[in-house]
Coordinates of C-alpha atoms in Angstrom, one line a residue:
X1 CA 65.1 118.2 82.9
X2 CA 64.4 119.5 86.1
X3 CA 67.0 120.9 88.8
X4 CA 67.5 117.9 90.6
X5 CA 68.2 115.4 87.4
X6 CA 71.9 115.0 87.6
X7 CA 71.9 113.0 84.4
X8 CA 74.5 113.9 81.6
X9 CA 73.0 116.5 78.7
X10 CA 73.9 114.5 75.0
X11 CA 75.1 117.4 72.4
X12 CA 76.7 115.9 69.5
X13 CA 80.4 117.1 69.0
X14 CA 81.2 114.8 72.9
X15 CA 83.8 113.3 73.9
X16 CA 84.7 110.5 76.9
X17 CA 86.3 107.7 78.1
X18 CA 89.1 105.7 80.4
X19 CA 92.8 106.9 81.4
X20 CA 94.4 104.2 83.7
X21 CA 97.3 106.0 85.4
X22 CA 99.9 103.0 86.5
X23 CA 103.7 102.7 87.3
X24 CA 105.6 102.0 89.9
X25 CA 105.2 102.8 93.1
X26 CA 105.5 106.3 94.1
X27 CA 105.6 106.8 90.6
X28 CA 103.3 110.2 91.0
X29 CA 100.4 109.1 89.8
X30 CA 98.1 110.4 92.4
X31 CA 99.6 113.6 92.0
X32 CA 99.4 113.7 88.3
X33 CA 95.2 113.1 89.1
X34 CA 95.1 114.9 90.8
X35 CA 96.4 117.5 89.0
X36 CA 94.5 117.0 86.0
X37 CA 91.7 116.8 87.8
X38 CA 91.9 120.0 89.8
X39 CA 90.5 118.6 92.7
X40 CA 91.7 116.5 95.4
X41 CA 90.5 112.8 94.1
X42 CA 93.2 110.0 95.4
X43 CA 95.6 110.6 98.6
X44 CA 99.4 111.8 98.5
X45 CA 101.6 110.6 101.0
X46 CA 106.0 110.0 100.4
X47 CA 105.1 106.7 101.3
X48 CA 104.7 104.0 98.7
X49 CA 102.3 101.8 97.9
X50 CA 99.6 104.8 99.5
X51 CA 96.7 103.8 96.8
X52 CA 94.9 100.6 97.4
X53 CA 92.7 100.8 95.1
X54 CA 91.2 102.6 91.3
X55 CA 90.0 105.7 92.0
X56 CA 88.4 107.3 89.3
X57 CA 89.2 111.2 88.5
X58 CA 86.8 112.8 86.1
X59 CA 88.8 115.6 84.5
X60 CA 87.3 118.1 80.9
X61 CA 88.8 119.1 78.6
X62 CA 87.5 121.6 75.5
X63 CA 84.2 118.8 74.5
X64 CA 85.7 115.9 76.1
X65 CA 85.5 113.9 79.5
X66 CA 88.4 111.8 80.2
X67 CA 87.4 109.2 83.3
X68 CA 91.3 109.4 84.8
X69 CA 91.5 105.8 86.8
X70 CA 94.4 106.4 89.2
X71 CA 95.8 102.6 89.9
X72 CA 97.6 100.8 93.0
X73 CA 101.4 101.1 91.6
X74 CA 102.8 97.4 90.0
X75 CA 105.2 96.1 92.1
X76 CA 106.0 91.9 92.7
X77 CA 102.9 91.0 95.8
X78 CA 104.2 88.6 98.1
X79 CA 99.9 89.5 100.3
X80 CA 96.9 89.0 100.2
X81 CA 96.5 92.7 99.7
X82 CA 99.4 93.0 97.3
X83 CA 97.3 90.7 95.0
X84 CA 94.3 91.9 95.0
X85 CA 96.3 95.8 94.6
X86 CA 98.6 94.8 91.3
X87 CA 95.4 91.7 90.5
X88 CA 93.2 95.9 90.1
X89 CA 96.0 98.3 88.6
X90 CA 96.1 96.0 85.7
X91 CA 91.9 95.2 85.6
X92 CA 92.4 99.0 85.3
X93 CA 94.3 99.3 82.2
X94 CA 92.5 96.3 80.7
X95 CA 89.2 98.6 80.5
X96 CA 90.8 101.9 79.4
X97 CA 90.3 103.4 76.8
X98 CA 93.9 104.6 77.0
X99 CA 96.9 103.6 79.6
X100 CA 99.6 106.0 81.0
X101 CA 102.5 104.3 82.3
X102 CA 104.4 107.3 85.3
X103 CA 107.5 106.9 85.4
X104 CA 110.0 108.5 88.0
X105 CA 113.0 109.7 85.6
X106 CA 115.0 110.5 88.9
X107 CA 114.0 107.0 90.5
X108 CA 115.3 105.6 87.2
X109 CA 118.2 107.4 86.4
X110 CA 118.8 107.2 89.7
X111 CA 119.1 103.5 89.4
X112 CA 121.7 103.4 86.4
X113 CA 124.4 105.3 89.1
X114 CA 126.5 104.3 91.5
X115 CA 124.6 106.9 94.0
X116 CA 121.2 105.0 93.2
X117 CA 119.0 104.4 96.2
X118 CA 117.8 100.1 96.4
X119 CA 114.4 103.2 96.4
X120 CA 115.4 103.9 92.2
X121 CA 116.0 100.6 91.7
X122 CA 112.8 98.9 93.0
X123 CA 110.6 101.0 91.2
X124 CA 113.5 100.4 88.0
X125 CA 113.3 96.7 88.3
X126 CA 109.1 97.7 89.0
X127 CA 108.7 99.4 85.3
X128 CA 110.9 96.1 83.2
X129 CA 108.8 94.2 84.7
X130 CA 105.2 96.5 83.3
X131 CA 107.1 97.5 80.7
X132 CA 106.9 93.1 79.7
X133 CA 103.4 93.1 81.1
X134 CA 102.4 95.6 78.2
X135 CA 104.3 94.6 76.2
X136 CA 102.2 90.9 76.4
X137 CA 99.1 92.4 76.3
X138 CA 100.2 94.4 73.1
X139 CA 98.3 97.8 73.8
X140 CA 100.2 100.7 72.3
X141 CA 100.4 103.2 75.8
X142 CA 101.8 106.8 76.3
X143 CA 104.7 107.5 78.2
X144 CA 104.9 110.4 80.6
X145 CA 108.3 110.8 81.8
X146 CA 107.4 112.6 85.3
X147 CA 109.4 114.2 88.1
X148 CA 111.5 116.1 85.8
X149 CA 111.8 119.3 87.7
X150 CA 116.0 120.3 87.5
X151 CA 116.6 117.7 85.5
X152 CA 118.9 118.4 81.3
X153 CA 116.7 118.0 78.8
X154 CA 119.8 115.9 76.9
X155 CA 119.2 113.6 80.0
X156 CA 115.9 113.1 79.1
X157 CA 115.9 112.3 75.6
X158 CA 117.9 110.0 76.1
X159 CA 116.6 107.8 78.4
X160 CA 112.6 108.2 76.7
X161 CA 114.5 106.9 73.4
X162 CA 115.8 103.5 76.2
X163 CA 112.4 103.1 77.1
X164 CA 110.2 103.8 73.5
X165 CA 112.9 101.5 72.2
X166 CA 111.4 98.3 74.5
X167 CA 108.1 98.2 71.2
X168 CA 105.5 99.1 74.5
X169 CA 104.5 103.3 74.0
X170 CA 103.1 104.9 70.7
X171 CA 104.4 108.0 72.1
X172 CA 106.4 110.1 75.2
X173 CA 105.9 112.9 76.8
X174 CA 108.2 114.6 79.5
X175 CA 106.0 116.6 82.9
X176 CA 106.2 117.6 86.3
X177 CA 103.5 116.4 87.7
X178 CA 103.6 118.3 91.2
X179 CA 103.8 121.7 89.2
X180 CA 102.1 121.5 86.0
X181 CA 105.0 121.1 83.4
X182 CA 103.7 120.0 80.5
X183 CA 100.3 118.8 82.2
X184 CA 98.7 120.5 79.6
X185 CA 100.0 119.0 77.1
X186 CA 99.3 114.9 78.3
X187 CA 95.6 116.3 79.0
X188 CA 95.2 117.2 76.0
X189 CA 96.4 113.9 74.4
X190 CA 93.5 112.0 76.8
X191 CA 91.5 114.2 75.3
X192 CA 91.7 114.3 71.9
X193 CA 92.1 110.1 72.8
X194 CA 88.8 109.6 74.2
X195 CA 85.9 108.1 71.4
X196 CA 82.9 109.8 70.3
X197 CA 80.6 109.2 72.8
X198 CA 78.1 111.5 75.8
X199 CA 79.5 112.2 79.2
X200 CA 79.7 109.2 81.0
X201 CA 78.9 112.0 83.9
X202 CA 77.6 115.8 85.2
X203 CA 79.9 117.8 83.6
X204 CA 81.0 119.9 87.7
X205 CA 81.7 116.5 89.0
X206 CA 85.1 115.7 89.8
X207 CA 85.4 112.5 91.5
X208 CA 83.6 109.5 91.0
X209 CA 84.7 107.9 94.5
X210 CA 81.7 106.3 97.1
X211 CA 81.9 108.9 100.7
X212 CA 82.1 106.4 103.0
X213 CA 85.2 105.6 101.3
X214 CA 86.4 108.7 100.4
X215 CA 86.6 109.7 103.8
X216 CA 88.1 106.6 105.1
X217 CA 90.9 107.3 102.3
X218 CA 91.0 111.5 103.8
X219 CA 92.2 110.0 107.3
X220 CA 93.9 107.3 106.2
X221 CA 96.6 110.2 104.3
X222 CA 96.3 111.7 108.5
X223 CA 97.6 109.2 109.9
X224 CA 100.6 108.8 107.1
X225 CA 101.4 112.2 107.2
X226 CA 101.7 111.6 110.8
X227 CA 103.5 108.7 111.4
X228 CA 104.8 107.1 108.7
X229 CA 108.4 106.5 111.0
X230 CA 106.8 104.4 113.4
X231 CA 104.1 102.9 111.3
X232 CA 103.7 100.2 108.6
X233 CA 101.6 100.1 106.2
X234 CA 99.4 97.5 108.4
X235 CA 97.4 100.2 109.1
X236 CA 93.7 100.4 107.2
X237 CA 90.2 103.2 108.1
X238 CA 86.9 102.3 107.9
X239 CA 84.1 103.9 107.2
X240 CA 81.4 102.6 110.5
X241 CA 78.8 105.2 110.4
X242 CA 78.1 107.7 107.8
X243 CA 74.8 109.9 109.5
X244 CA 73.3 113.3 107.4
X245 CA 72.0 115.3 110.7
X246 CA 68.9 117.6 110.2
X247 CA 71.0 120.7 110.4
X248 CA 73.1 119.0 107.0
X249 CA 76.3 118.7 109.6
X250 CA 77.1 114.4 108.8
X251 CA 78.5 112.2 112.0
X252 CA 80.9 109.8 111.0
X253 CA 82.8 107.1 112.8
X254 CA 85.6 105.4 111.6
X255 CA 88.2 102.8 113.2
X256 CA 91.9 102.6 112.7
X257 CA 93.0 99.4 112.2
X258 CA 96.8 98.1 112.9
X259 CA 97.2 94.7 112.8
X260 CA 99.9 95.0 116.3
X261 CA 99.2 96.2 119.9
X262 CA 102.2 98.2 120.5
X263 CA 100.9 100.0 117.6
X264 CA 97.5 101.8 118.8
X265 CA 100.0 103.2 120.7
X266 CA 101.9 105.2 118.3
X267 CA 98.3 105.9 116.9
X268 CA 97.2 106.7 119.7
X269 CA 100.1 109.6 121.6
X270 CA 100.7 110.9 124.3
X271 CA 97.2 111.9 126.1
X272 CA 95.9 111.1 122.5
X273 CA 97.4 114.4 121.1
X274 CA 98.3 112.3 117.8
X275 CA 95.1 110.6 117.3
X276 CA 93.5 115.0 118.1
X277 CA 95.7 115.5 115.3
X278 CA 94.7 112.9 113.2
X279 CA 91.4 114.1 113.6
X280 CA 91.4 117.8 113.6
X281 CA 93.2 117.8 110.2
X282 CA 90.6 115.1 108.4
X283 CA 87.1 116.4 109.5
X284 CA 89.1 120.3 108.0
X285 CA 89.7 118.1 104.8
X286 CA 86.9 116.4 104.9
X287 CA 84.2 119.6 105.7
X288 CA 86.3 121.0 103.2
X289 CA 85.6 118.4 100.4
X290 CA 81.4 117.5 101.1
X291 CA 80.6 121.5 102.4
X292 CA 79.8 120.8 105.2
X293 CA 80.5 120.5 109.1
X294 CA 81.5 116.9 110.1
X295 CA 81.0 115.7 113.4
X296 CA 84.1 112.6 112.8
X297 CA 84.8 110.5 115.4
X298 CA 87.8 108.0 115.9
X299 CA 88.1 104.7 117.3
X300 CA 91.4 102.5 117.1
X301 CA 91.7 99.2 117.3
X302 CA 94.1 96.1 117.0
X303 CA 92.7 93.8 114.6
X304 CA 95.4 90.7 113.8
X305 CA 93.7 89.6 110.6
X306 CA 92.9 92.4 109.0
X307 CA 94.2 92.4 105.6
X308 CA 92.3 88.6 105.5
X309 CA 88.9 89.6 106.2
X310 CA 87.4 90.5 103.1
X311 CA 84.2 92.9 104.1
X312 CA 87.5 95.4 104.4
X313 CA 88.3 94.1 100.1
X314 CA 84.3 95.1 99.9
X315 CA 84.8 98.0 100.3
X316 CA 87.4 99.1 97.8
X317 CA 86.2 97.6 95.3
X318 CA 88.8 94.5 95.6
X319 CA 88.7 91.5 94.9
X320 CA 89.5 88.4 97.9
X321 CA 90.5 85.5 96.5
X322 CA 93.6 86.7 93.6

């Protein structure tokens, strides 16, 4: 094999397969995938439903390669984009060798108490919907209770027993995707579930996401981090140009779409300062990610129908007619 050949080498005893991570919005799926791969694969914000399409992260454990599919949160869809995201999540689960259902333990318990928030109750409702669908599929699933930080063990055991009794799961893991508690045990279990066969990617590859799409996602993350309170979900980022330059750098042009004219000044900010911050933070992360100098140019456009634009769905591999 030449030095430029990236074809995985087949050796005896290798394992490789797919593990789908499903769950309600904001259960911590992207945080878990990033933790398992040891690198930034999926964007993470305080907004629910941040992930809009399946993102493949690649984790290694001993002689096993685990291709993690970070799916969009499963919820009751209302709009075309919602339907496409939920359909994508279930498709990712059906095609996987093993499924991990990630449940926000704190939200689930909060929904059962008088102090629970509407978000807690919505999370619990979405979890119940997922469990019903999993039982219909007849495919056994690993339950991972997430966000266990500071929770009493007897409380967690009671919750795990209650969910296990639904019949959807083969086993239960208690983890903190943010802190890393219990994640290594889950990773080892996923590795053992992978079928025997050659690795699907080079050993040092951490993700399978097109560079244009990943660049757009990084910028979308920065948009939400900066204006998450003022801007609803009606925003998207498209990489319109990604050109390699002779000096080794890359010129990237992106368009940030909003649905209403009143949202444009929110993204721009006074004197363009908000857009400048978004561009700077995105460029810094892209340079670290791609290990090269990035020239990033952002434009903000108003398009009330961007969610009904077929090309936008194709960019992320989502089905338009769902």
